[in-house]
mmCIF file of C-alpha atoms in Angstrom:
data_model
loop_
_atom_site.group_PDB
_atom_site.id
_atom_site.type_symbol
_atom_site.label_atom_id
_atom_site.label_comp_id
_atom_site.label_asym_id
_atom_site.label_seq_id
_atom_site.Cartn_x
_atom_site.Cartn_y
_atom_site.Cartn_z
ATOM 1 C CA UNK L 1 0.000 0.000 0.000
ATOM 2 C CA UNK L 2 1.462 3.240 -0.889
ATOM 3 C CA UNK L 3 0.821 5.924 1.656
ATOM 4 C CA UNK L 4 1.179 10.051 0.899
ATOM 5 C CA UNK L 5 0.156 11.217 4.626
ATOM 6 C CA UNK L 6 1.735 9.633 8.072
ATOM 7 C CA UNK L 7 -0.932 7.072 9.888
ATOM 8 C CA UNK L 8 0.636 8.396 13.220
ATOM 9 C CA UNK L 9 1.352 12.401 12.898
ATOM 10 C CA UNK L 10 0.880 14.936 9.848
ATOM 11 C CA UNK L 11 4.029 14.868 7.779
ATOM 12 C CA UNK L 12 3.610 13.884 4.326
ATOM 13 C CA UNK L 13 5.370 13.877 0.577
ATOM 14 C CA UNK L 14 5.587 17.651 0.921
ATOM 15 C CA UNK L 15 8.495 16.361 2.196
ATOM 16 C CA UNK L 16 10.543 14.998 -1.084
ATOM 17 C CA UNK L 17 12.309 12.207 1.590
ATOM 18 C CA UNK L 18 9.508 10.699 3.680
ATOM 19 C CA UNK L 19 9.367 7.718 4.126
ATOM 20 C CA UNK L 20 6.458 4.893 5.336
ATOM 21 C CA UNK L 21 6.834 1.539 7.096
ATOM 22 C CA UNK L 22 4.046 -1.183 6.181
ATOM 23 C CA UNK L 23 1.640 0.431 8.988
ATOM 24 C CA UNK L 24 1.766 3.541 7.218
ATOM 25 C CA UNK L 25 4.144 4.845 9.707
ATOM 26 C CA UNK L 26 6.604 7.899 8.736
ATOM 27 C CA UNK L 27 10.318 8.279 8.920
ATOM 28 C CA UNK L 28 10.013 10.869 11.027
ATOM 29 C CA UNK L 29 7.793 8.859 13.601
ATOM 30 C CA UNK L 30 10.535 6.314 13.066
ATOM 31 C CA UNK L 31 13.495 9.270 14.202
ATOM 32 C CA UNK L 32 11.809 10.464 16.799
ATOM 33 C CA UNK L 33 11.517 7.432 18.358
ATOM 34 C CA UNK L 34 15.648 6.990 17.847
ATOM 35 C CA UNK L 35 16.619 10.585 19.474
ATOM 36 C CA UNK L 36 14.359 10.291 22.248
ATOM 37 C CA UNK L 37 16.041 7.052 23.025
ATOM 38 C CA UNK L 38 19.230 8.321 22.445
ATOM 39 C CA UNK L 39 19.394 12.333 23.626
ATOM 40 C CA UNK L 40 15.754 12.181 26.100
ATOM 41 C CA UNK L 41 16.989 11.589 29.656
ATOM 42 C CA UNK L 42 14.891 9.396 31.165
ATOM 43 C CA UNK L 43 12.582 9.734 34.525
ATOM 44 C CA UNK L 44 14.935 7.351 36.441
ATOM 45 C CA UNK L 45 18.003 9.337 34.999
ATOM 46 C CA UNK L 46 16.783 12.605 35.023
ATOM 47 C CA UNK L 47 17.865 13.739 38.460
ATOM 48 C CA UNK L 48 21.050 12.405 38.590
ATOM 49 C CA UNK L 49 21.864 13.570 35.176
ATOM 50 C CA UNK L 50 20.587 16.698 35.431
ATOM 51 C CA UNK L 51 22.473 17.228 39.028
ATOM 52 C CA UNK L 52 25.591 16.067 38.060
ATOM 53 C CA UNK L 53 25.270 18.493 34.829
ATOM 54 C CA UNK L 54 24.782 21.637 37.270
ATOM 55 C CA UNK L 55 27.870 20.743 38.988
ATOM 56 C CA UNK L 56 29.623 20.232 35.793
ATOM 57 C CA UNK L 57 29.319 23.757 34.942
ATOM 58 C CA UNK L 58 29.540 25.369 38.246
ATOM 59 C CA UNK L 59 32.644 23.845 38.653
ATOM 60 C CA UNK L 60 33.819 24.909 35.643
ATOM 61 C CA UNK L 61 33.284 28.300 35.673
ATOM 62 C CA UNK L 62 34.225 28.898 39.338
ATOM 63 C CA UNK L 63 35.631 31.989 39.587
ATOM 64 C CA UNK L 64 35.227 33.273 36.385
ATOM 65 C CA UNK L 65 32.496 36.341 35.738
ATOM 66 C CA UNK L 66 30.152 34.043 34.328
ATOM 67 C CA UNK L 67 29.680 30.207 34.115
ATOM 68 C CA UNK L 68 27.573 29.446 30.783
ATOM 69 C CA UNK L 69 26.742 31.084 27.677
ATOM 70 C CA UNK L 70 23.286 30.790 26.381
ATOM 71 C CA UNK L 71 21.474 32.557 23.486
ATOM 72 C CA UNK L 72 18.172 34.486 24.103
ATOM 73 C CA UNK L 73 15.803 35.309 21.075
ATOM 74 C CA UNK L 74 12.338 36.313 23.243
ATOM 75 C CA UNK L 75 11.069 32.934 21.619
ATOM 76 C CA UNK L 76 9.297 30.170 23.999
ATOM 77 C CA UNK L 77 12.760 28.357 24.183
ATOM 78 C CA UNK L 78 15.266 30.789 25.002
ATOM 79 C CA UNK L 79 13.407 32.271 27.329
ATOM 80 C CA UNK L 80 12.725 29.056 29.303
ATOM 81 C CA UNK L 81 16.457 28.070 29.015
ATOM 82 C CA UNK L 82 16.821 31.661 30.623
ATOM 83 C CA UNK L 83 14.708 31.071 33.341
ATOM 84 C CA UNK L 84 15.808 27.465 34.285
ATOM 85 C CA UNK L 85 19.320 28.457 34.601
ATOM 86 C CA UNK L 86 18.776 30.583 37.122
ATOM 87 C CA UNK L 87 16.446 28.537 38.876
ATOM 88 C CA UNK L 88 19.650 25.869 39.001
ATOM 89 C CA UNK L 89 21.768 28.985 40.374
ATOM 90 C CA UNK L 90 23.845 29.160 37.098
ATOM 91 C CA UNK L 91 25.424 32.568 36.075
ATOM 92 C CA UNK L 92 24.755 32.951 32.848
ATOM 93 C CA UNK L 93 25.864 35.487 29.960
ATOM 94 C CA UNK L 94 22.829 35.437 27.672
ATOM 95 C CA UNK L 95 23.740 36.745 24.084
ATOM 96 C CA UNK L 96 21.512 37.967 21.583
ATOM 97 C CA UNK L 97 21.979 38.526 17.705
ATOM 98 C CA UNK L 98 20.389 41.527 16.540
ATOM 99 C CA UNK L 99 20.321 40.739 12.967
ATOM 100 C CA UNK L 100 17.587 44.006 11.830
ATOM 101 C CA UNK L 101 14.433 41.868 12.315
ATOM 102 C CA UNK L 102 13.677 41.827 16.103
ATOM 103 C CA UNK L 103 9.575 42.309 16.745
ATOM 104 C CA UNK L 104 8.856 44.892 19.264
ATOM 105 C CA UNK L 105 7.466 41.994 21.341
ATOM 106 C CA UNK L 106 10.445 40.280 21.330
ATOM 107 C CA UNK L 107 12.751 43.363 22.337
ATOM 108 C CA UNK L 108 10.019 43.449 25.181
ATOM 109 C CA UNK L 109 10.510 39.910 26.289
ATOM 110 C CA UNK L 110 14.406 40.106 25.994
ATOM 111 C CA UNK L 111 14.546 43.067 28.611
ATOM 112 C CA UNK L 112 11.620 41.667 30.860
ATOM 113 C CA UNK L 113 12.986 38.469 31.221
ATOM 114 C CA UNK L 114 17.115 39.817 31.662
ATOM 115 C CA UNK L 115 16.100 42.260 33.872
ATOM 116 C CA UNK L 116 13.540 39.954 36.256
ATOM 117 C CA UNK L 117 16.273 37.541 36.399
ATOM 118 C CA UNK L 118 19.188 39.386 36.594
ATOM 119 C CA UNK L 119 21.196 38.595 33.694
ATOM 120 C CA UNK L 120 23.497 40.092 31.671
ATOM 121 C CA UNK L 121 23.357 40.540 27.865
ATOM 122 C CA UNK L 122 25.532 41.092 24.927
ATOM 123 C CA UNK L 123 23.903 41.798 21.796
ATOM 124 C CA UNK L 124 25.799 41.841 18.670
ATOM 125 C CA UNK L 125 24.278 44.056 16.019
ATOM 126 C CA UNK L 126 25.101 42.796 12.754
ATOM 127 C CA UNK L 127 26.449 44.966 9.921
ATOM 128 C CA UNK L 128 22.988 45.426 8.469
ATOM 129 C CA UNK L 129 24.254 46.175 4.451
ATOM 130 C CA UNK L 130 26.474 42.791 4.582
ATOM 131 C CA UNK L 131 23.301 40.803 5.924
ATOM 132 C CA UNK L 132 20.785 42.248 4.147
ATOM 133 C CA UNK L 133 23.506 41.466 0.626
ATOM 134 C CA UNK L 134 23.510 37.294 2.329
ATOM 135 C CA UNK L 135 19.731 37.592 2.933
ATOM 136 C CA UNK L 136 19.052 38.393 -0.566
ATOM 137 C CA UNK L 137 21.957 35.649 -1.664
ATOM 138 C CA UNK L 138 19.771 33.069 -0.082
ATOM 139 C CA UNK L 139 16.003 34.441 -1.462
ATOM 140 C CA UNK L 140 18.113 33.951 -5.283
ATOM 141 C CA UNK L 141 19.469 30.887 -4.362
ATOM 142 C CA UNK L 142 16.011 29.522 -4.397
ATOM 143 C CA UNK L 143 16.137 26.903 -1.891
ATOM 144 C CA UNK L 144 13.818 26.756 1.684
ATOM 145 C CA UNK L 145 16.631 27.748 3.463
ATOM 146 C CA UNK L 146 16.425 31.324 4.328
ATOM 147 C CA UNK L 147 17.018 31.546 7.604
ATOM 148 C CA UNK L 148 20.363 29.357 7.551
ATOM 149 C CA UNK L 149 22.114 33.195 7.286
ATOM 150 C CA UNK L 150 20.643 33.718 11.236
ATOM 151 C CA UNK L 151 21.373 30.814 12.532
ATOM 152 C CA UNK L 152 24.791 30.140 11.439
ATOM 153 C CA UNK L 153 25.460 33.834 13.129
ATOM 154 C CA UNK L 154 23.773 32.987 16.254
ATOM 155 C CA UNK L 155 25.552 29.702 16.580
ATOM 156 C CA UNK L 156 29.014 31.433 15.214
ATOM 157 C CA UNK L 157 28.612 34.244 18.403
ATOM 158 C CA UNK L 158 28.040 31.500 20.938
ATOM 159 C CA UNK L 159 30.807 29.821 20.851
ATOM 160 C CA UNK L 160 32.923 32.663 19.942
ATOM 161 C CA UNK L 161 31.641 33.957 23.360
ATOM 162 C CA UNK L 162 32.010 31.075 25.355
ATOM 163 C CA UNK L 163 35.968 31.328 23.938
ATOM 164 C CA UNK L 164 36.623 34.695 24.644
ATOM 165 C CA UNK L 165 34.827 34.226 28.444
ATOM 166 C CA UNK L 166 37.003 30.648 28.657
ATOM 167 C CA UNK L 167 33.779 28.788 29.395
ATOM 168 C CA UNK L 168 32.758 25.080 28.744
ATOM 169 C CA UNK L 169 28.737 25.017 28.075
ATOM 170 C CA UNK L 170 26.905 26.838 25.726
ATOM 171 C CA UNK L 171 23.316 26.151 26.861
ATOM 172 C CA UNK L 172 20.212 26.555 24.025
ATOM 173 C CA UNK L 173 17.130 25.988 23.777
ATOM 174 C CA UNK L 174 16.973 23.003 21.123
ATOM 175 C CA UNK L 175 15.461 19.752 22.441
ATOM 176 C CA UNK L 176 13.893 16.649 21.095
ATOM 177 C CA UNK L 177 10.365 17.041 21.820
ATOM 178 C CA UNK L 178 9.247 20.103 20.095
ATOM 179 C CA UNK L 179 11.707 20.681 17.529
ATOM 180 C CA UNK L 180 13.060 16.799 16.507
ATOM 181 C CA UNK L 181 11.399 16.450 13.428
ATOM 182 C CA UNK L 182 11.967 18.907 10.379
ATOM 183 C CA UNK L 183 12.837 17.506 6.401
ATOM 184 C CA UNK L 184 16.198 18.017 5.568
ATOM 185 C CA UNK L 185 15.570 19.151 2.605
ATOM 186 C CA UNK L 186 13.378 22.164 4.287
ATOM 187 C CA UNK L 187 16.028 23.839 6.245
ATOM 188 C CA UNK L 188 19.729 22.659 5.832
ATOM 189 C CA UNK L 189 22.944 24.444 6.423
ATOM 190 C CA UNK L 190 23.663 26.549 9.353
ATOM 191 C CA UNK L 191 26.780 24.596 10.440
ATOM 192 C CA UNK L 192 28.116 24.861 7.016
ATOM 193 C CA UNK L 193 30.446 27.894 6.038
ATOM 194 C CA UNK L 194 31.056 26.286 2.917
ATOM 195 C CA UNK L 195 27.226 26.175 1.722
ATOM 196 C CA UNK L 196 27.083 29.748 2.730
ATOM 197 C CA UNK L 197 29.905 30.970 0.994
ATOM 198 C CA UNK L 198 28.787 29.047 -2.146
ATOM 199 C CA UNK L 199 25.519 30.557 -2.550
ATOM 200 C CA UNK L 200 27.020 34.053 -1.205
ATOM 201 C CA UNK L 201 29.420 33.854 -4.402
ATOM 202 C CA UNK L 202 26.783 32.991 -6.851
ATOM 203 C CA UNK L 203 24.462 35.749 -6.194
ATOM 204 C CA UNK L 204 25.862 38.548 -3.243
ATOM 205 C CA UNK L 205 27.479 42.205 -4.120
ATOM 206 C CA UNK L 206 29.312 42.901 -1.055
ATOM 207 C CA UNK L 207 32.397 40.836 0.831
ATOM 208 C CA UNK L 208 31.412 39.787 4.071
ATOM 209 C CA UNK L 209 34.406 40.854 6.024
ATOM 210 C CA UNK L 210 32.243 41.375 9.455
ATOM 211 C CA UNK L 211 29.926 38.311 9.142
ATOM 212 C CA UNK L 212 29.640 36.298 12.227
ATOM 213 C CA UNK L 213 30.898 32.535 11.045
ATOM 214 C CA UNK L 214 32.584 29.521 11.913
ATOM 215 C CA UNK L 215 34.521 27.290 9.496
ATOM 216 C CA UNK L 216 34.739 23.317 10.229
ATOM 217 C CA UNK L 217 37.649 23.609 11.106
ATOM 218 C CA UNK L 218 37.252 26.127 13.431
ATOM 219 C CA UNK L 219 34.117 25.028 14.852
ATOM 220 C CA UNK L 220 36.593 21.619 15.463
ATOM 221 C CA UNK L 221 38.646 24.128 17.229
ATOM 222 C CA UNK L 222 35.773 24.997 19.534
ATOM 223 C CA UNK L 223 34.441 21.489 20.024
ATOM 224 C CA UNK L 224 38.073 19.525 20.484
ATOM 225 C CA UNK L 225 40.350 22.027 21.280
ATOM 226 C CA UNK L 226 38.353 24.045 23.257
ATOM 227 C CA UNK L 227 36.566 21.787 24.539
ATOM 228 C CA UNK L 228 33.471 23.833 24.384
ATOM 229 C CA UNK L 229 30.016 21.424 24.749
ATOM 230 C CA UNK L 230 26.585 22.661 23.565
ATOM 231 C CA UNK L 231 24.401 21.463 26.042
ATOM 232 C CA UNK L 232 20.904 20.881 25.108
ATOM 233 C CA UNK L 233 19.151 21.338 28.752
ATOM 234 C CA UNK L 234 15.193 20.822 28.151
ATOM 235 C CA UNK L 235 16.340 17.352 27.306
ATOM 236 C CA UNK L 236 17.179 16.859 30.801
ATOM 237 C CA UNK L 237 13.931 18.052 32.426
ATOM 238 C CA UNK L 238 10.173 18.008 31.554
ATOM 239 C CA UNK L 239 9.636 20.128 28.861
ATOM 240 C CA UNK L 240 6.009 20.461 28.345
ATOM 241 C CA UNK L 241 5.497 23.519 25.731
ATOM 242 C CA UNK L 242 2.383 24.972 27.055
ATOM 243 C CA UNK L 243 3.407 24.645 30.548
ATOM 244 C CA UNK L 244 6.376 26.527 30.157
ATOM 245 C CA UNK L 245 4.582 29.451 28.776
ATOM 246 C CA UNK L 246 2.570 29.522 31.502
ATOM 247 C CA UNK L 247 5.421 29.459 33.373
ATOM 248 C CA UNK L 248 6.840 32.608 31.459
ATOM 249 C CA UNK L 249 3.533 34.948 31.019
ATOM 250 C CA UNK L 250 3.218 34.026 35.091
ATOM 251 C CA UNK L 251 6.709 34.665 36.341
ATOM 252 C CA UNK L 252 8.594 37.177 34.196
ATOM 253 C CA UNK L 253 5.002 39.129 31.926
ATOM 254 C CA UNK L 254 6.530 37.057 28.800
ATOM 255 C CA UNK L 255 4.216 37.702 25.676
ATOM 256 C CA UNK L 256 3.209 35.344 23.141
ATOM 257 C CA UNK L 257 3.743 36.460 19.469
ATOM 258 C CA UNK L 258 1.543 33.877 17.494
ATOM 259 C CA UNK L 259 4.222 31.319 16.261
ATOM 260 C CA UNK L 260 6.890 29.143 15.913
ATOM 261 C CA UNK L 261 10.315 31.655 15.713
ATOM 262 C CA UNK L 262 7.482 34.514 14.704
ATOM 263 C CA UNK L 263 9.132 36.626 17.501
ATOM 264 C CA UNK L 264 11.734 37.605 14.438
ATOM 265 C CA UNK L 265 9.739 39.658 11.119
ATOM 266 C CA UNK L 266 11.699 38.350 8.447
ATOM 267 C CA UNK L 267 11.013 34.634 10.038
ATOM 268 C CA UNK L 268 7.516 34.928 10.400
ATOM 269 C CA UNK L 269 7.019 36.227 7.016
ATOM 270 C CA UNK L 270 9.472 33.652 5.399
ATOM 271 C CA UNK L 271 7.657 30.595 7.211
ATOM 272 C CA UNK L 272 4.416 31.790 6.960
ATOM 273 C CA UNK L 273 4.603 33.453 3.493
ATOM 274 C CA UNK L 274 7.526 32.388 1.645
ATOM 275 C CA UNK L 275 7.738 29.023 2.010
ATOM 276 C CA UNK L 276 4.090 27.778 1.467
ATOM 277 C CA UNK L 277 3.810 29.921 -1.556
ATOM 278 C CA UNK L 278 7.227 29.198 -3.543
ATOM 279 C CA UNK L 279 8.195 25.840 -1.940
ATOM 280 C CA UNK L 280 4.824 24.014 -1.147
ATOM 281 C CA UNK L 281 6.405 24.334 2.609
ATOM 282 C CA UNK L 282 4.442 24.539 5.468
ATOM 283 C CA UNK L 283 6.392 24.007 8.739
ATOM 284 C CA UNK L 284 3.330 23.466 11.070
ATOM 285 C CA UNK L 285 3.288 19.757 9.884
ATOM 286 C CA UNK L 286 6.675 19.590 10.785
ATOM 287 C CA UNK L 287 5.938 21.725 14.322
ATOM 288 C CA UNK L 288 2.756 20.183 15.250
ATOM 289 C CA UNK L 289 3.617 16.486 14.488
ATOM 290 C CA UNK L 290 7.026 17.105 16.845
ATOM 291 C CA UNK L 291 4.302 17.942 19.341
ATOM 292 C CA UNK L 292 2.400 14.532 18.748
ATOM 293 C CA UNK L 293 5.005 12.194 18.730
ATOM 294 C CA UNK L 294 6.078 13.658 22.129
ATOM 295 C CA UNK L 295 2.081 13.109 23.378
ATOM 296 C CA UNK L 296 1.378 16.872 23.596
ATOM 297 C CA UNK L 297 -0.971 17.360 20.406
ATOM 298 C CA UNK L 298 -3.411 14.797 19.307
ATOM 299 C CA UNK L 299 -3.257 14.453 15.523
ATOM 300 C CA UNK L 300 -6.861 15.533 15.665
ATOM 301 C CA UNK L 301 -6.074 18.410 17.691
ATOM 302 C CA UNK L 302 -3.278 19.029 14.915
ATOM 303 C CA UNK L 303 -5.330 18.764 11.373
ATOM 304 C CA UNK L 304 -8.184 21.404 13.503
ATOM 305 C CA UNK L 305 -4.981 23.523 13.644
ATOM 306 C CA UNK L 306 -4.041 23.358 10.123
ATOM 307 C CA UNK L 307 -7.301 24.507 8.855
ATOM 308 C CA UNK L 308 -6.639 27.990 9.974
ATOM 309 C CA UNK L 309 -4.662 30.570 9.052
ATOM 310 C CA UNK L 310 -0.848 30.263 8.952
ATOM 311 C CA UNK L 311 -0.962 34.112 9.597
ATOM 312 C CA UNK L 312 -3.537 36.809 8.886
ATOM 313 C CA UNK L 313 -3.475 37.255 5.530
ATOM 314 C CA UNK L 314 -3.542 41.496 6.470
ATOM 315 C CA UNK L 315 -0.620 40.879 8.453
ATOM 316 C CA UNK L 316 1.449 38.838 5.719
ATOM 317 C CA UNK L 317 0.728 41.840 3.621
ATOM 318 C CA UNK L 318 1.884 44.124 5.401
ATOM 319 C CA UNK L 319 5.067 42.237 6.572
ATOM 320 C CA UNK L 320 5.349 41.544 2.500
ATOM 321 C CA UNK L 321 5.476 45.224 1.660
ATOM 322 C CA UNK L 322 8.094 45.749 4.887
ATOM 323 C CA UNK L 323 10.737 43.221 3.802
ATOM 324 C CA UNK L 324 10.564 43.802 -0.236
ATOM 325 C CA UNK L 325 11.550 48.015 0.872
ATOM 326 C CA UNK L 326 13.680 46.783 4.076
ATOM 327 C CA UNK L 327 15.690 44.624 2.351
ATOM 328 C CA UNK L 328 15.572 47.388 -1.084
ATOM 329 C CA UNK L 329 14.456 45.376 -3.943
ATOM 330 C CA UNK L 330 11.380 46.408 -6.249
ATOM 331 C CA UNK L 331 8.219 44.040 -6.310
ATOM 332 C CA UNK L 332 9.233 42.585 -10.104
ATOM 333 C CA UNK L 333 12.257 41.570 -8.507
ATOM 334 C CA UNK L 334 10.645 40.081 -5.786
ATOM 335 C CA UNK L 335 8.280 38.217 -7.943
ATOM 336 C CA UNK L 336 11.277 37.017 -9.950
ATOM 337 C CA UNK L 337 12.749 35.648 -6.950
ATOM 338 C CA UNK L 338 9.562 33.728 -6.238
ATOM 339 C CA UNK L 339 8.569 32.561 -9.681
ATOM 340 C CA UNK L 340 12.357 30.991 -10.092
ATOM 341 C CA UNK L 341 12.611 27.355 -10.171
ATOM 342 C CA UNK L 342 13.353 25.825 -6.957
ATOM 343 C CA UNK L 343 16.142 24.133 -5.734
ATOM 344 C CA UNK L 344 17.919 22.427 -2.748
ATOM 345 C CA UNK L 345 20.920 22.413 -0.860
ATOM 346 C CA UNK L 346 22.256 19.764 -3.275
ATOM 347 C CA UNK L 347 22.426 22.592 -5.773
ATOM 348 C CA UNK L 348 25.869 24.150 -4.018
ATOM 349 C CA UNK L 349 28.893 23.136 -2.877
ATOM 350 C CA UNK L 350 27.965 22.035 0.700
ATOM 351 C CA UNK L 351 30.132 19.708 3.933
ATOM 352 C CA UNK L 352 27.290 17.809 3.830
ATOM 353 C CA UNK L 353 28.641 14.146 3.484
ATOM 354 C CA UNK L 354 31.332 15.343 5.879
ATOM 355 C CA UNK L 355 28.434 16.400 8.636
ATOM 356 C CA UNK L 356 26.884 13.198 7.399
ATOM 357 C CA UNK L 357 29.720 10.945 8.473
ATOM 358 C CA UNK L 358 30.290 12.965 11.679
ATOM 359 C CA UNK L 359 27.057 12.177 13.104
ATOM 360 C CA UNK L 360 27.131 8.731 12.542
ATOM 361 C CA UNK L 361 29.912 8.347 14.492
ATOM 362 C CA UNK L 362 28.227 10.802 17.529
ATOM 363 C CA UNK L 363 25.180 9.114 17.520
ATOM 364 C CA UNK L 364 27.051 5.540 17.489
ATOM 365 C CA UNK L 365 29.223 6.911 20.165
ATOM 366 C CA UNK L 366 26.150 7.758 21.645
ATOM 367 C CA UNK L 367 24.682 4.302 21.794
ATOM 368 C CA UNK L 368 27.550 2.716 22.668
ATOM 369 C CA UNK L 369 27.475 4.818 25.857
ATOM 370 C CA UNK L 370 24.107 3.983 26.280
#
């Protein structure tokens, strides 16, 4: 029996790789399953674990200004990573990228929560005619992967500041039951300086001399020499989404802004706009069906959420007309750019069999450890 929709969650043959077992069962079902064996601590673990952790860094950063890096966006995530620290008695340097997109909520949840809790913050402000040159690189390069130019920033600055402070653990907010499941082929890249570069040369103007970035060989510098770890924390505790923004709107007058990564303009209107239109790409599958496989979203609950809106259709408009003059291109040339053919990461000259080969032998290392 061929299958085109997932018999357990909502993914389907939107995504070009999916996969289904004889029960109808996806691959992504199938990998969830795998990383929460693998990266989930367990109840009987958790404590221990999660203890020993704590002392880890303490210990670590004893007598040093701070003890942990961790990133802070305003997002769900980042701000519950925030708050958790703290509530373990970490010091923490939180460090925010302020690539020219920030919301006005999300400025407001950044200071809230920093300033209820007590934590410092560096914000790098990113040369905005460089990023705004790598932005448009990416929109030509025609693949789903707009927002690798953010991330590999944000990932570049947080090790880069966990160097120059001569910490250990960089703490984020990525975890296994909310954000496990996402195509490859929707959103590759932000490890890889080389798939960057590739599609900057093809279609960017400007050098980027002041671009935050990390080669593999220097992010093997971090990792081995360094021996900087990037801790994934709400794998260690209970992380049950809608609890923990209860948690936040009760304890630090946090402010939900309507979506997944939606705290950022330019990601709300490239998820919610973007994607579906040019690249048949609607994240919520991948979003909500995270949420079922971890038992917090029935797939009922899920297909009654698909059936409305992925954003107001006045707001996309307006958020249209605000990135076409922000990032100073004319609407033919933004039609151009989403009328072109579309592509993949395969397109470019990418690491990817290199990162493919590396995590084999993590996640075998991983078993092996059990």
């Amino acid at each position: 029996m061929k299958y085109a929709t997932c018999s357990v969650c909502i993914m389907d043959k939107s995504d070009p790789d999916i996969s289904f077992d004889s029960q109808g069962r996806c691959s992504h079902c199938h990998r969830y399953e795998l990383l929460k064996s693998t990266r989930l601590i367990s109840g009987k673990e958790r404590n221990t674990k999660l203890d020993s952790l704590i002392a880890e860094i303490k210990a670590t950063g004893k007598g040093k200004q701070y003890d942990c890096i961790i990133g802070i966006s305003g997002g769900v995530d980042s701000t519950y990573v925030a708050w958790l620290v703290k509530k373990f008695g970490l010091r923490p340097l939180a460090v925010h990228l302020d690539n020219g997109w920030n919301s006005e909520l999300a400025v407001a949840n950044i200071q809230k929560t920093l300033q209820k809790l007590d934590i410092d913050l560096y914000t790098h402000v990113i040369d905005w005619e460089e990023f705004r040159d790598l932005q448009l690189s990416f929109l030509k390069a025609s693949t789903p992967d707009g927002e690798v130019p953010s991330d590999h920033a944000i990932f570049a600055l947080l090790y880069k500041m966990a160097n120059k402070y001569g910490l250990k653990h960089v703490i984020s907010g990525t975890n296994v039951v909310t954000e496990a499941i996402l195509p490859e082929k929707w959103g590759y890249g932000y490890f890889d300086w080389r798939y960057i570069k590739d599609v900057h040369k093809r279609f960017g103007k400007s050098k980027l001399t002041t671009y935050p970035h990390f080669s593999l060989a220097k992010l093997g510098y971090y990792v081995f020499a360094k021996k900087i770890r990037m801790v994934s924390i709400l794998n260690y505790v209970e992380y049950e989404k809608t609890e923990a923004m209860r948690v936040l709107q009760d304890e630090l007058d946090w402010v939900y802004y309507g979506g997944k990564h939606y705290e950022s303009i330019y990601t709300r209107f490239y998820q919610a706009y973007v994607l579906p239109r040019k690249f048949n790409i609607d994240k919520r599958k991948a979003h909500y069906s995270n949420l079922i496989c971890s038992g917090q979203l029935s797939k009922e609950q899920a297909l009654e959420l698909m059936q409305e809106p992925v954003y107001p259709e006045n707001l996309l408009q307006e958020d249209r007309t605000y990135v076409i003059k922000k990032l100073q291109i004319s609407e033919a040339e933004f039609e151009t750019i989403m009328s072109a053919p579309t592509l993949t990461f395969e397109s470019y000259n990418t690491s990817h069999s290199l990162f493919e080969r590396a995590k084999k032998i993590v996640n075998t290392t991983r078993r092996y450890i059990g």
